[in-house]
């Protein structure tokens, strides 16, 4: 994986519980591994059990070699506490099942890393009728937060929600009339829809931070940099493949660990307790796009989102989102 982490490695209380969506690969893998190596109990919420179990095995091996290197601040436990739970963000049935099982397990939840994502959907729709990127990157995570908010609110001080967003949010067009991809468009504007899903995550960060100001939960979003992960494997056009190949060749991409650094800092550093409502790049609070900071539009997006997902939420969960 390469690269020295620039976040402080320090033991965490071993009752601290993390959920990392997409924790089996790329940025999420490194976030999950380092949270666990510092002593957290980590659930990786993934769509493939096989890939998740392989990832856990690899984490255990890398933990042993990190100990072998004499890295300070690692947990003294002999093995990492990482578990798999099934979650397919492209299916609300799966999202509801995941949330239900998590709640039934009686676990607390201190840190929720909304990390899983895709940047190509090739115009596909989900079984629930939404444009794939919109549901996987944005709506699916929104429903998880709505359903697990009460668990987080009852988990004691210093709970955190972190969104792995993207600088691509900057070019996201805010247009609630075309929130959904419509088959009548001849070509699915892939990057445009990716940017929108990431814009909505940043806007959600601000709206949630405002609603839950003075609560025990903080909300932050981040851009991880351009990171060499599997997310680009689904690129279809020659142009995209060629661009990615060139960027890779000149070494302009970050490793997954480098990409995960800001997320790990936000998830684990005690110094970030109570810090809420920011967009982060390279572990620094950074100005996000002017559209994303528009409070009126954040509210409009919030209302539209609730309209889209209301059938998946109970009245208590809807009330919980009001932040009172
Ligand atoms: N890489 C970059 O340059 C970059 C830049 C800006 C932002 N980001 C953001 O960083 C986040 C992590 O991406 P990455 O670069 O680490 O890519 P990655 O290696 O492809 O990891 C993406 C993760 O999301 C999971 N995932 C995809 N669809 C899912 C679904 N329907 N349900 C549940 N999990 C699903 C993947 O699971 P599978 O293994 O099963 O596919 C994988 O674990 C994404 O939100 C991405 O938008 C990445």
mmCIF file of C-alpha atoms and ligand atoms in Angstrom:
data_model
loop_
_atom_site.group_PDB
_atom_site.id
_atom_site.type_symbol
_atom_site.label_atom_id
_atom_site.label_comp_id
_atom_site.label_asym_id
_atom_site.label_seq_id
_atom_site.Cartn_x
_atom_site.Cartn_y
_atom_site.Cartn_z
ATOM 1 C CA UNK A 1 0.000 0.000 0.000
ATOM 2 C CA UNK A 2 2.998 2.270 0.576
ATOM 3 C CA UNK A 3 3.272 5.706 2.134
ATOM 4 C CA UNK A 4 3.544 6.684 5.790
ATOM 5 C CA UNK A 5 0.240 7.586 7.409
ATOM 6 C CA UNK A 6 0.134 11.195 8.530
ATOM 7 C CA UNK A 7 -2.684 10.720 11.034
ATOM 8 C CA UNK A 8 -1.733 10.034 14.624
ATOM 9 C CA UNK A 9 -1.738 6.323 15.421
ATOM 10 C CA UNK A 10 -3.033 6.025 18.952
ATOM 11 C CA UNK A 11 -4.971 3.407 20.879
ATOM 12 C CA UNK A 12 -8.748 3.890 20.838
ATOM 13 C CA UNK A 13 -11.108 2.728 23.578
ATOM 14 C CA UNK A 14 -11.877 -0.869 22.606
ATOM 15 C CA UNK A 15 -15.624 -0.312 22.958
ATOM 16 C CA UNK A 16 -15.617 2.166 20.071
ATOM 17 C CA UNK A 17 -17.661 0.832 17.167
ATOM 18 C CA UNK A 18 -17.120 1.788 13.530
ATOM 19 C CA UNK A 19 -19.109 0.946 10.421
ATOM 20 C CA UNK A 20 -17.336 1.404 7.092
ATOM 21 C CA UNK A 21 -19.430 0.902 3.976
ATOM 22 C CA UNK A 22 -17.341 -0.586 1.170
ATOM 23 C CA UNK A 23 -14.666 -1.537 3.701
ATOM 24 C CA UNK A 24 -13.428 -4.427 1.571
ATOM 25 C CA UNK A 25 -11.559 -2.386 -1.042
ATOM 26 C CA UNK A 26 -9.634 0.785 -1.791
ATOM 27 C CA UNK A 27 -10.051 3.745 0.546
ATOM 28 C CA UNK A 28 -12.642 2.011 2.750
ATOM 29 C CA UNK A 29 -10.319 -0.970 3.249
ATOM 30 C CA UNK A 30 -7.582 1.263 4.646
ATOM 31 C CA UNK A 31 -10.026 3.216 6.810
ATOM 32 C CA UNK A 32 -11.445 0.019 8.288
ATOM 33 C CA UNK A 33 -8.004 -1.530 8.811
ATOM 34 C CA UNK A 34 -6.498 1.482 10.593
ATOM 35 C CA UNK A 35 -9.561 2.023 12.810
ATOM 36 C CA UNK A 36 -9.243 -1.644 13.805
ATOM 37 C CA UNK A 37 -5.459 -1.492 14.202
ATOM 38 C CA UNK A 38 -5.940 1.329 16.706
ATOM 39 C CA UNK A 39 -8.291 -0.925 18.663
ATOM 40 C CA UNK A 40 -11.753 -0.084 17.341
ATOM 41 C CA UNK A 41 -14.422 -2.703 16.677
ATOM 42 C CA UNK A 42 -15.146 -2.429 12.974
ATOM 43 C CA UNK A 43 -18.015 -3.668 10.842
ATOM 44 C CA UNK A 44 -17.324 -3.643 7.134
ATOM 45 C CA UNK A 45 -20.643 -3.353 5.338
ATOM 46 C CA UNK A 46 -20.165 -4.888 1.905
ATOM 47 C CA UNK A 47 -22.150 -6.464 -0.885
ATOM 48 C CA UNK A 48 -19.883 -9.484 -1.371
ATOM 49 C CA UNK A 49 -19.199 -11.780 1.562
ATOM 50 C CA UNK A 50 -16.373 -13.505 -0.323
ATOM 51 C CA UNK A 51 -14.537 -10.233 -1.033
ATOM 52 C CA UNK A 52 -15.178 -9.013 2.499
ATOM 53 C CA UNK A 53 -13.777 -12.173 4.122
ATOM 54 C CA UNK A 54 -10.688 -12.012 1.899
ATOM 55 C CA UNK A 55 -10.224 -8.373 2.891
ATOM 56 C CA UNK A 56 -10.477 -9.234 6.601
ATOM 57 C CA UNK A 57 -7.830 -11.954 6.171
ATOM 58 C CA UNK A 58 -5.545 -9.484 4.430
ATOM 59 C CA UNK A 59 -6.104 -6.915 7.200
ATOM 60 C CA UNK A 60 -5.085 -9.491 9.805
ATOM 61 C CA UNK A 61 -1.880 -10.251 7.879
ATOM 62 C CA UNK A 62 -1.051 -6.576 7.428
ATOM 63 C CA UNK A 63 -1.687 -6.004 11.132
ATOM 64 C CA UNK A 64 0.913 -8.642 12.006
ATOM 65 C CA UNK A 65 3.457 -7.087 9.661
ATOM 66 C CA UNK A 66 2.727 -3.580 11.019
ATOM 67 C CA UNK A 67 3.387 -4.925 14.535
ATOM 68 C CA UNK A 68 6.551 -6.535 13.184
ATOM 69 C CA UNK A 69 7.723 -3.106 12.020
ATOM 70 C CA UNK A 70 7.329 -1.825 15.582
ATOM 71 C CA UNK A 71 4.645 0.758 14.727
ATOM 72 C CA UNK A 72 3.583 2.519 17.921
ATOM 73 C CA UNK A 73 -0.035 3.080 18.985
ATOM 74 C CA UNK A 74 -1.469 -0.186 17.679
ATOM 75 C CA UNK A 75 -3.913 -2.252 19.688
ATOM 76 C CA UNK A 76 -2.387 -4.845 21.985
ATOM 77 C CA UNK A 77 -5.105 -7.325 21.058
ATOM 78 C CA UNK A 78 -3.662 -10.298 19.179
ATOM 79 C CA UNK A 79 -6.207 -9.984 16.340
ATOM 80 C CA UNK A 80 -8.192 -7.189 14.779
ATOM 81 C CA UNK A 81 -11.882 -6.947 15.669
ATOM 82 C CA UNK A 82 -13.327 -6.711 12.166
ATOM 83 C CA UNK A 83 -16.620 -8.246 11.138
ATOM 84 C CA UNK A 84 -18.589 -8.454 7.925
ATOM 85 C CA UNK A 85 -22.216 -7.463 7.499
ATOM 86 C CA UNK A 86 -24.020 -7.676 4.194
ATOM 87 C CA UNK A 87 -25.098 -4.439 2.542
ATOM 88 C CA UNK A 88 -25.977 -3.691 -1.046
ATOM 89 C CA UNK A 89 -26.584 0.036 -1.315
ATOM 90 C CA UNK A 90 -28.289 -0.450 -4.676
ATOM 91 C CA UNK A 91 -31.189 -2.199 -2.944
ATOM 92 C CA UNK A 92 -33.365 -0.654 -0.244
ATOM 93 C CA UNK A 93 -34.419 -4.162 0.800
ATOM 94 C CA UNK A 94 -30.762 -4.860 1.585
ATOM 95 C CA UNK A 95 -30.256 -1.469 3.272
ATOM 96 C CA UNK A 96 -33.281 -2.039 5.521
ATOM 97 C CA UNK A 97 -32.114 -5.569 6.380
ATOM 98 C CA UNK A 98 -28.631 -4.309 7.237
ATOM 99 C CA UNK A 99 -30.005 -1.568 9.523
ATOM 100 C CA UNK A 100 -32.430 -3.972 11.142
ATOM 101 C CA UNK A 101 -29.699 -6.528 11.860
ATOM 102 C CA UNK A 102 -27.338 -3.875 13.141
ATOM 103 C CA UNK A 103 -29.976 -2.572 15.560
ATOM 104 C CA UNK A 104 -30.973 -6.058 16.654
ATOM 105 C CA UNK A 105 -27.334 -6.843 17.457
ATOM 106 C CA UNK A 106 -27.605 -4.270 20.266
ATOM 107 C CA UNK A 107 -24.316 -2.666 19.247
ATOM 108 C CA UNK A 108 -23.632 0.988 19.801
ATOM 109 C CA UNK A 109 -22.443 3.007 16.810
ATOM 110 C CA UNK A 110 -19.817 5.697 17.238
ATOM 111 C CA UNK A 111 -18.445 6.260 13.754
ATOM 112 C CA UNK A 112 -20.290 5.710 10.487
ATOM 113 C CA UNK A 113 -18.108 6.035 7.387
ATOM 114 C CA UNK A 114 -20.349 6.473 4.338
ATOM 115 C CA UNK A 115 -17.621 5.473 1.936
ATOM 116 C CA UNK A 116 -18.868 2.936 -0.623
ATOM 117 C CA UNK A 117 -19.389 4.369 -4.048
ATOM 118 C CA UNK A 118 -19.297 3.922 -7.794
ATOM 119 C CA UNK A 119 -18.442 6.379 -10.539
ATOM 120 C CA UNK A 120 -19.835 4.465 -13.516
ATOM 121 C CA UNK A 121 -23.365 3.180 -13.743
ATOM 122 C CA UNK A 122 -23.782 3.052 -17.521
ATOM 123 C CA UNK A 123 -27.343 4.310 -17.243
ATOM 124 C CA UNK A 124 -28.474 1.398 -15.097
ATOM 125 C CA UNK A 125 -31.382 1.732 -12.738
ATOM 126 C CA UNK A 126 -31.679 0.007 -9.393
ATOM 127 C CA UNK A 127 -34.424 -2.476 -8.513
ATOM 128 C CA UNK A 128 -36.033 0.455 -6.646
ATOM 129 C CA UNK A 129 -36.197 2.536 -9.802
ATOM 130 C CA UNK A 130 -33.443 5.048 -9.095
ATOM 131 C CA UNK A 131 -30.417 5.989 -11.143
ATOM 132 C CA UNK A 132 -27.695 3.671 -9.813
ATOM 133 C CA UNK A 133 -25.121 6.270 -8.678
ATOM 134 C CA UNK A 134 -27.765 8.394 -7.009
ATOM 135 C CA UNK A 135 -28.917 5.438 -4.914
ATOM 136 C CA UNK A 136 -25.542 3.816 -4.126
ATOM 137 C CA UNK A 137 -23.630 7.008 -3.351
ATOM 138 C CA UNK A 138 -26.347 9.197 -1.864
ATOM 139 C CA UNK A 139 -29.823 7.813 -1.172
ATOM 140 C CA UNK A 140 -28.687 4.469 0.281
ATOM 141 C CA UNK A 141 -26.409 6.189 2.786
ATOM 142 C CA UNK A 142 -29.156 8.696 3.599
ATOM 143 C CA UNK A 143 -31.495 5.854 4.580
ATOM 144 C CA UNK A 144 -28.789 4.191 6.714
ATOM 145 C CA UNK A 145 -28.217 7.421 8.606
ATOM 146 C CA UNK A 146 -31.947 7.950 9.120
ATOM 147 C CA UNK A 147 -32.332 4.416 10.473
ATOM 148 C CA UNK A 148 -29.243 4.368 12.685
ATOM 149 C CA UNK A 149 -29.521 7.912 14.050
ATOM 150 C CA UNK A 150 -31.340 6.797 17.175
ATOM 151 C CA UNK A 151 -28.612 4.194 17.804
ATOM 152 C CA UNK A 152 -25.941 6.871 17.425
ATOM 153 C CA UNK A 153 -27.807 9.315 19.621
ATOM 154 C CA UNK A 154 -27.859 6.669 22.350
ATOM 155 C CA UNK A 155 -24.170 5.763 21.934
ATOM 156 C CA UNK A 156 -22.718 8.399 24.212
ATOM 157 C CA UNK A 157 -20.534 11.373 23.423
ATOM 158 C CA UNK A 158 -18.466 11.849 20.308
ATOM 159 C CA UNK A 159 -20.282 10.078 17.494
ATOM 160 C CA UNK A 160 -19.287 10.879 13.931
ATOM 161 C CA UNK A 161 -20.630 10.507 10.391
ATOM 162 C CA UNK A 162 -18.099 10.844 7.589
ATOM 163 C CA UNK A 163 -18.895 10.993 3.877
ATOM 164 C CA UNK A 164 -16.258 10.068 1.311
ATOM 165 C CA UNK A 165 -17.361 12.615 -1.233
ATOM 166 C CA UNK A 166 -15.245 14.044 -4.052
ATOM 167 C CA UNK A 167 -13.907 17.219 -5.569
ATOM 168 C CA UNK A 168 -16.156 16.211 -8.473
ATOM 169 C CA UNK A 169 -18.987 17.746 -6.424
ATOM 170 C CA UNK A 170 -17.656 21.052 -7.691
ATOM 171 C CA UNK A 171 -19.021 20.425 -11.179
ATOM 172 C CA UNK A 172 -22.271 18.865 -9.953
ATOM 173 C CA UNK A 173 -25.348 20.564 -11.344
ATOM 174 C CA UNK A 174 -28.060 21.215 -8.790
ATOM 175 C CA UNK A 175 -31.291 20.446 -10.590
ATOM 176 C CA UNK A 176 -33.991 18.706 -8.642
ATOM 177 C CA UNK A 177 -36.099 18.314 -11.795
ATOM 178 C CA UNK A 178 -33.482 16.008 -13.279
ATOM 179 C CA UNK A 179 -32.398 14.405 -10.030
ATOM 180 C CA UNK A 180 -33.305 11.122 -11.651
ATOM 181 C CA UNK A 181 -31.796 9.879 -14.887
ATOM 182 C CA UNK A 182 -34.488 9.542 -17.452
ATOM 183 C CA UNK A 183 -34.307 6.951 -20.237
ATOM 184 C CA UNK A 184 -35.533 9.528 -22.697
ATOM 185 C CA UNK A 185 -32.049 11.085 -22.619
ATOM 186 C CA UNK A 186 -30.036 9.599 -25.447
ATOM 187 C CA UNK A 187 -26.809 9.354 -23.553
ATOM 188 C CA UNK A 188 -26.317 8.878 -19.841
ATOM 189 C CA UNK A 189 -24.014 11.722 -18.760
ATOM 190 C CA UNK A 190 -21.929 9.532 -16.444
ATOM 191 C CA UNK A 191 -19.605 12.106 -14.897
ATOM 192 C CA UNK A 192 -22.420 14.586 -14.462
ATOM 193 C CA UNK A 193 -24.455 12.123 -12.430
ATOM 194 C CA UNK A 194 -21.435 11.099 -10.373
ATOM 195 C CA UNK A 195 -20.734 14.770 -9.609
ATOM 196 C CA UNK A 196 -24.327 15.310 -8.567
ATOM 197 C CA UNK A 197 -24.329 12.359 -6.188
ATOM 198 C CA UNK A 198 -21.176 13.761 -4.575
ATOM 199 C CA UNK A 199 -22.600 17.301 -4.488
ATOM 200 C CA UNK A 200 -25.670 15.986 -2.679
ATOM 201 C CA UNK A 201 -23.442 14.272 -0.093
ATOM 202 C CA UNK A 202 -21.637 17.539 0.655
ATOM 203 C CA UNK A 203 -24.965 19.391 0.905
ATOM 204 C CA UNK A 204 -26.301 16.668 3.188
ATOM 205 C CA UNK A 205 -23.252 17.121 5.434
ATOM 206 C CA UNK A 206 -24.065 20.794 5.967
ATOM 207 C CA UNK A 207 -27.792 20.248 6.424
ATOM 208 C CA UNK A 208 -27.247 17.455 8.944
ATOM 209 C CA UNK A 209 -24.548 19.360 10.813
ATOM 210 C CA UNK A 210 -27.010 22.255 11.188
ATOM 211 C CA UNK A 211 -29.867 20.021 12.316
ATOM 212 C CA UNK A 212 -27.715 18.141 14.814
ATOM 213 C CA UNK A 213 -25.724 21.097 16.088
ATOM 214 C CA UNK A 214 -25.098 20.679 19.815
ATOM 215 C CA UNK A 215 -25.956 16.970 19.652
ATOM 216 C CA UNK A 216 -23.488 14.105 20.220
ATOM 217 C CA UNK A 217 -23.098 13.520 16.443
ATOM 218 C CA UNK A 218 -20.856 15.369 14.011
ATOM 219 C CA UNK A 219 -21.034 15.328 10.198
ATOM 220 C CA UNK A 220 -18.147 15.925 7.823
ATOM 221 C CA UNK A 221 -17.367 15.167 4.187
ATOM 222 C CA UNK A 222 -14.079 14.831 2.374
ATOM 223 C CA UNK A 223 -12.271 14.520 -0.916
ATOM 224 C CA UNK A 224 -9.631 11.746 -0.792
ATOM 225 C CA UNK A 225 -7.595 12.907 -3.801
ATOM 226 C CA UNK A 226 -7.232 10.980 -7.033
ATOM 227 C CA UNK A 227 -6.682 7.459 -5.763
ATOM 228 C CA UNK A 228 -5.632 4.356 -7.669
ATOM 229 C CA UNK A 229 -8.477 1.989 -6.788
ATOM 230 C CA UNK A 230 -10.871 -0.437 -8.462
ATOM 231 C CA UNK A 231 -13.435 2.330 -8.878
ATOM 232 C CA UNK A 232 -12.078 3.033 -12.360
ATOM 233 C CA UNK A 233 -12.305 -0.603 -13.499
ATOM 234 C CA UNK A 234 -15.753 -0.055 -14.968
ATOM 235 C CA UNK A 235 -14.621 2.688 -17.338
ATOM 236 C CA UNK A 236 -15.912 1.732 -20.768
ATOM 237 C CA UNK A 237 -14.928 4.456 -23.182
ATOM 238 C CA UNK A 238 -11.462 4.407 -24.776
ATOM 239 C CA UNK A 239 -11.061 8.044 -23.753
ATOM 240 C CA UNK A 240 -11.669 7.317 -20.057
ATOM 241 C CA UNK A 241 -9.423 4.243 -20.086
ATOM 242 C CA UNK A 242 -6.678 6.154 -21.834
ATOM 243 C CA UNK A 243 -6.846 9.114 -19.401
ATOM 244 C CA UNK A 244 -6.790 6.810 -16.367
ATOM 245 C CA UNK A 245 -3.883 4.830 -17.860
ATOM 246 C CA UNK A 246 -1.867 8.021 -18.461
ATOM 247 C CA UNK A 247 -2.498 9.427 -14.986
ATOM 248 C CA UNK A 248 -1.476 6.080 -13.507
ATOM 249 C CA UNK A 249 1.652 5.947 -15.627
ATOM 250 C CA UNK A 250 2.932 9.350 -14.547
ATOM 251 C CA UNK A 251 2.389 8.394 -10.911
ATOM 252 C CA UNK A 252 -0.166 11.136 -10.282
ATOM 253 C CA UNK A 253 -2.500 8.875 -8.332
ATOM 254 C CA UNK A 254 -2.440 8.305 -4.616
ATOM 255 C CA UNK A 255 -2.267 4.955 -2.912
ATOM 256 C CA UNK A 256 -5.399 3.809 -1.076
ATOM 257 C CA UNK A 257 -3.725 4.581 2.242
ATOM 258 C CA UNK A 258 -2.849 8.102 1.148
ATOM 259 C CA UNK A 259 -6.446 8.525 -0.028
ATOM 260 C CA UNK A 260 -7.764 7.227 3.291
ATOM 261 C CA UNK A 261 -5.684 9.533 5.473
ATOM 262 C CA UNK A 262 -8.264 12.315 5.870
ATOM 263 C CA UNK A 263 -11.009 9.788 6.614
ATOM 264 C CA UNK A 264 -8.901 8.019 9.229
ATOM 265 C CA UNK A 265 -8.027 11.362 10.851
ATOM 266 C CA UNK A 266 -11.720 12.324 11.035
ATOM 267 C CA UNK A 267 -12.760 8.890 12.266
ATOM 268 C CA UNK A 268 -10.124 8.387 14.948
ATOM 269 C CA UNK A 269 -8.410 11.560 16.108
ATOM 270 C CA UNK A 270 -9.844 12.652 19.502
ATOM 271 C CA UNK A 271 -8.951 16.211 18.487
ATOM 272 C CA UNK A 272 -11.818 16.110 15.950
ATOM 273 C CA UNK A 273 -14.440 15.554 18.658
ATOM 274 C CA UNK A 274 -17.278 18.061 18.193
ATOM 275 C CA UNK A 275 -15.928 19.365 14.866
ATOM 276 C CA UNK A 276 -18.876 19.348 12.477
ATOM 277 C CA UNK A 277 -20.115 20.689 9.166
ATOM 278 C CA UNK A 278 -16.885 20.866 7.167
ATOM 279 C CA UNK A 279 -15.554 19.628 3.871
ATOM 280 C CA UNK A 280 -11.984 18.292 4.148
ATOM 281 C CA UNK A 281 -9.085 17.795 1.769
ATOM 282 C CA UNK A 282 -5.684 16.531 2.945
ATOM 283 C CA UNK A 283 -6.794 16.681 6.599
ATOM 284 C CA UNK A 284 -7.643 20.380 6.279
ATOM 285 C CA UNK A 285 -11.005 22.134 6.331
ATOM 286 C CA UNK A 286 -11.490 23.381 2.780
ATOM 287 C CA UNK A 287 -14.067 25.516 0.995
ATOM 288 C CA UNK A 288 -16.512 23.386 -0.994
ATOM 289 C CA UNK A 289 -18.365 24.740 -4.051
ATOM 290 C CA UNK A 290 -20.693 27.708 -3.661
ATOM 291 C CA UNK A 291 -23.663 25.574 -4.775
ATOM 292 C CA UNK A 292 -22.957 23.062 -2.020
ATOM 293 C CA UNK A 293 -22.892 25.856 0.580
ATOM 294 C CA UNK A 294 -26.248 27.324 -0.433
ATOM 295 C CA UNK A 295 -28.446 26.716 2.628
ATOM 296 C CA UNK A 296 -31.702 27.249 0.744
ATOM 297 C CA UNK A 297 -30.804 24.598 -1.798
ATOM 298 C CA UNK A 298 -29.657 22.250 0.955
ATOM 299 C CA UNK A 299 -33.150 22.477 2.427
ATOM 300 C CA UNK A 300 -34.768 21.934 -0.995
ATOM 301 C CA UNK A 301 -32.596 18.861 -1.549
ATOM 302 C CA UNK A 302 -33.451 17.577 1.910
ATOM 303 C CA UNK A 303 -37.203 17.877 1.277
ATOM 304 C CA UNK A 304 -36.953 16.244 -2.151
ATOM 305 C CA UNK A 305 -34.811 13.425 -0.765
ATOM 306 C CA UNK A 306 -37.307 12.731 2.000
ATOM 307 C CA UNK A 307 -40.080 12.627 -0.576
ATOM 308 C CA UNK A 308 -38.125 9.953 -2.500
ATOM 309 C CA UNK A 309 -37.297 7.735 0.466
ATOM 310 C CA UNK A 310 -40.217 8.329 2.805
ATOM 311 C CA UNK A 311 -41.730 4.890 2.204
ATOM 312 C CA UNK A 312 -38.593 3.305 3.714
ATOM 313 C CA UNK A 313 -38.747 5.284 6.966
ATOM 314 C CA UNK A 314 -41.006 5.038 9.988
ATOM 315 C CA UNK A 315 -42.646 8.146 11.441
ATOM 316 C CA UNK A 316 -40.195 8.028 14.356
ATOM 317 C CA UNK A 317 -37.252 7.951 11.945
ATOM 318 C CA UNK A 318 -38.647 10.919 10.032
ATOM 319 C CA UNK A 319 -39.073 12.839 13.267
ATOM 320 C CA UNK A 320 -35.549 11.834 14.294
ATOM 321 C CA UNK A 321 -34.212 13.524 11.162
ATOM 322 C CA UNK A 322 -35.637 16.833 12.325
ATOM 323 C CA UNK A 323 -32.804 16.878 14.823
ATOM 324 C CA UNK A 324 -34.894 17.860 17.821
HETATM 325 N N1 LIG B 1 -10.581 6.704 -6.190
HETATM 326 C C1 LIG B 1 -10.694 8.012 -6.327
HETATM 327 O O1 LIG B 1 -9.895 8.676 -7.033
HETATM 328 C C2 LIG B 1 -11.800 8.757 -5.627
HETATM 329 C C3 LIG B 1 -11.834 10.158 -5.734
HETATM 330 C C4 LIG B 1 -12.854 10.852 -5.085
HETATM 331 C C5 LIG B 1 -13.798 10.164 -4.337
HETATM 332 N N2 LIG B 1 -13.740 8.797 -4.262
HETATM 333 C C6 LIG B 1 -14.775 8.120 -3.476
HETATM 334 O O2 LIG B 1 -14.179 7.213 -2.580
HETATM 335 C C7 LIG B 1 -15.104 6.199 -2.226
HETATM 336 C C8 LIG B 1 -14.399 4.843 -2.213
HETATM 337 O O3 LIG B 1 -14.004 4.536 -3.540
HETATM 338 P P1 LIG B 1 -12.633 3.820 -3.910
HETATM 339 O O4 LIG B 1 -11.885 4.729 -4.787
HETATM 340 O O5 LIG B 1 -12.005 3.257 -2.699
HETATM 341 O O6 LIG B 1 -13.196 2.660 -4.877
HETATM 342 P P2 LIG B 1 -13.244 1.068 -4.745
HETATM 343 O O7 LIG B 1 -11.908 0.516 -4.437
HETATM 344 O O8 LIG B 1 -13.927 0.627 -5.992
HETATM 345 O O9 LIG B 1 -14.165 0.854 -3.484
HETATM 346 C C9 LIG B 1 -15.528 1.108 -3.559
HETATM 347 C C10 LIG B 1 -16.235 0.289 -2.504
HETATM 348 O O10 LIG B 1 -17.647 0.537 -2.627
HETATM 349 C C11 LIG B 1 -18.292 -0.730 -2.682
HETATM 350 N N3 LIG B 1 -19.569 -0.687 -3.382
HETATM 351 C C12 LIG B 1 -19.807 -0.385 -4.678
HETATM 352 N N4 LIG B 1 -21.115 -0.541 -4.942
HETATM 353 C C13 LIG B 1 -21.705 -0.957 -3.801
HETATM 354 C C14 LIG B 1 -23.020 -1.310 -3.448
HETATM 355 N N5 LIG B 1 -24.022 -1.320 -4.339
HETATM 356 N N6 LIG B 1 -23.275 -1.667 -2.170
HETATM 357 C C15 LIG B 1 -22.281 -1.709 -1.259
HETATM 358 N N7 LIG B 1 -21.008 -1.423 -1.535
HETATM 359 C C16 LIG B 1 -20.720 -1.051 -2.798
HETATM 360 C C17 LIG B 1 -17.304 -1.627 -3.398
HETATM 361 O O11 LIG B 1 -17.667 -2.987 -3.202
HETATM 362 P P3 LIG B 1 -17.203 -4.146 -4.242
HETATM 363 O O12 LIG B 1 -15.795 -4.496 -3.872
HETATM 364 O O13 LIG B 1 -18.191 -5.214 -3.987
HETATM 365 O O14 LIG B 1 -17.305 -3.551 -5.613
HETATM 366 C C18 LIG B 1 -16.029 -1.221 -2.705
HETATM 367 O O15 LIG B 1 -15.925 -1.834 -1.454
HETATM 368 C C19 LIG B 1 -16.253 6.311 -3.234
HETATM 369 O O16 LIG B 1 -17.360 6.892 -2.613
HETATM 370 C C20 LIG B 1 -15.696 7.238 -4.298
HETATM 371 O O17 LIG B 1 -16.702 7.985 -4.946
HETATM 372 C C21 LIG B 1 -12.756 8.084 -4.884
#
